[in-house]
Amino acid sequence: AKPDDWDDEDDGEWEPPMVDNPDFQGPWSPKMIPNPEYKGSWVHPMIANPEYEYDENMYNVCKDGCSHVGFELWQGKSGSIFYDII
């Protein structure tokens, strides 16, 4: 219970004192049981894609040359962030 002489303006917000729990045994963690079938972390097989073809123009934004540049600008309390240049 909050003491009668407690003043929130002078003393701040009142919090009740923490009482030790004698039954506490540390943070909970699940019990681990042995798994004889475990073979380690799964590694996905690398399979070649026969339909893949490299595209020379994949990263060409402007085929005839760019005449404009766009900036995506985010503003917040911590300052401005240049998020993307288009």
Short mmCIF file of C-alpha atoms in Angstrom, two decimals:
data_model
loop_
_atom_site.label_atom_id
_atom_site.label_comp_id
_atom_site.label_asym_id
_atom_site.label_seq_id
_atom_site.Cartn_x
_atom_site.Cartn_y
_atom_site.Cartn_z
CA ALA A 1 0.00 0.00 0.00
CA LYS A 2 1.11 3.53 -0.73
CA PRO A 3 2.40 5.38 2.38
CA ASP A 4 0.16 8.18 3.68
CA ASP A 5 3.00 10.74 3.64
CA TRP A 6 3.99 9.99 0.01
CA ASP A 7 3.86 13.07 -2.25
CA ASP A 8 3.85 12.28 -5.98
CA GLU A 9 5.13 15.74 -6.94
CA ASP A 10 8.12 15.62 -4.58
CA ASP A 11 8.84 11.89 -4.40
CA GLY A 12 7.82 10.78 -7.90
CA GLU A 13 5.51 7.95 -8.86
CA TRP A 14 5.22 5.37 -6.11
CA GLU A 15 6.12 1.77 -6.87
CA PRO A 16 5.53 -1.04 -4.38
CA PRO A 17 8.70 -2.74 -3.10
CA MET A 18 9.72 -6.01 -4.73
CA VAL A 19 9.44 -9.08 -2.50
CA ASP A 20 11.87 -11.94 -3.10
CA ASN A 21 10.32 -15.20 -4.25
CA PRO A 22 12.12 -18.12 -2.57
CA ASP A 23 10.73 -20.56 -5.22
CA PHE A 24 12.29 -18.68 -8.15
CA GLN A 25 14.85 -20.89 -9.92
CA GLY A 26 15.93 -18.57 -12.71
CA PRO A 27 14.48 -17.84 -16.14
CA TRP A 28 12.35 -20.57 -17.65
CA SER A 29 13.76 -22.65 -20.47
CA PRO A 30 12.20 -25.69 -22.15
CA LYS A 31 13.48 -29.12 -21.23
CA MET A 32 15.63 -30.63 -23.96
CA ILE A 33 15.27 -34.31 -24.74
CA PRO A 34 17.80 -36.30 -26.76
CA ASN A 35 16.97 -36.90 -30.43
CA PRO A 36 18.99 -39.77 -31.92
CA GLU A 37 17.71 -38.87 -35.44
CA TYR A 38 19.21 -35.33 -35.37
CA LYS A 39 21.68 -34.85 -38.21
CA GLY A 40 22.64 -31.22 -37.64
CA SER A 41 21.40 -28.00 -39.21
CA TRP A 42 19.60 -28.42 -42.50
CA VAL A 43 21.54 -27.21 -45.52
CA HIS A 44 19.51 -26.68 -48.65
CA PRO A 45 20.92 -28.27 -51.80
CA MET A 46 22.11 -25.93 -54.54
CA ILE A 47 20.27 -26.98 -57.70
CA ALA A 48 21.09 -25.41 -61.07
CA ASN A 49 18.18 -23.65 -62.81
CA PRO A 50 18.21 -24.66 -66.48
CA GLU A 51 15.81 -21.81 -67.39
CA TYR A 52 18.07 -19.04 -65.99
CA GLU A 53 19.54 -16.61 -68.51
CA TYR A 54 21.67 -13.64 -67.52
CA ASP A 55 20.19 -10.33 -68.68
CA GLU A 56 22.79 -7.73 -69.68
CA ASN A 57 20.25 -4.89 -69.25
CA MET A 58 19.10 -5.97 -65.80
CA TYR A 59 20.67 -3.03 -63.96
CA ASN A 60 20.39 -0.42 -66.72
CA VAL A 61 17.95 2.14 -65.41
CA CYS A 62 18.17 4.53 -68.36
CA LYS A 63 18.93 3.08 -71.77
CA ASP A 64 19.36 6.51 -73.41
CA GLY A 65 20.94 8.28 -70.42
CA CYS A 66 19.25 9.82 -67.40
CA SER A 67 18.12 13.43 -67.43
CA HIS A 68 16.49 13.55 -63.95
CA VAL A 69 17.32 12.34 -60.46
CA GLY A 70 14.80 11.75 -57.66
CA PHE A 71 15.52 11.61 -53.92
CA GLU A 72 13.25 9.90 -51.42
CA LEU A 73 13.69 11.90 -48.23
CA TRP A 74 12.34 10.93 -44.80
CA GLN A 75 12.20 13.50 -42.03
CA GLY A 76 11.69 12.78 -38.37
CA LYS A 77 12.66 14.03 -34.94
CA SER A 78 16.15 12.57 -35.24
CA GLY A 79 16.85 14.30 -38.56
CA SER A 80 16.60 13.64 -42.28
CA ILE A 81 17.27 10.30 -43.93
CA PHE A 82 18.08 9.86 -47.62
CA TYR A 83 16.17 6.63 -48.11
CA ASP A 84 16.53 6.10 -51.84
CA ILE A 85 17.96 7.75 -54.96
CA ILE A 86 15.87 7.05 -58.03
#
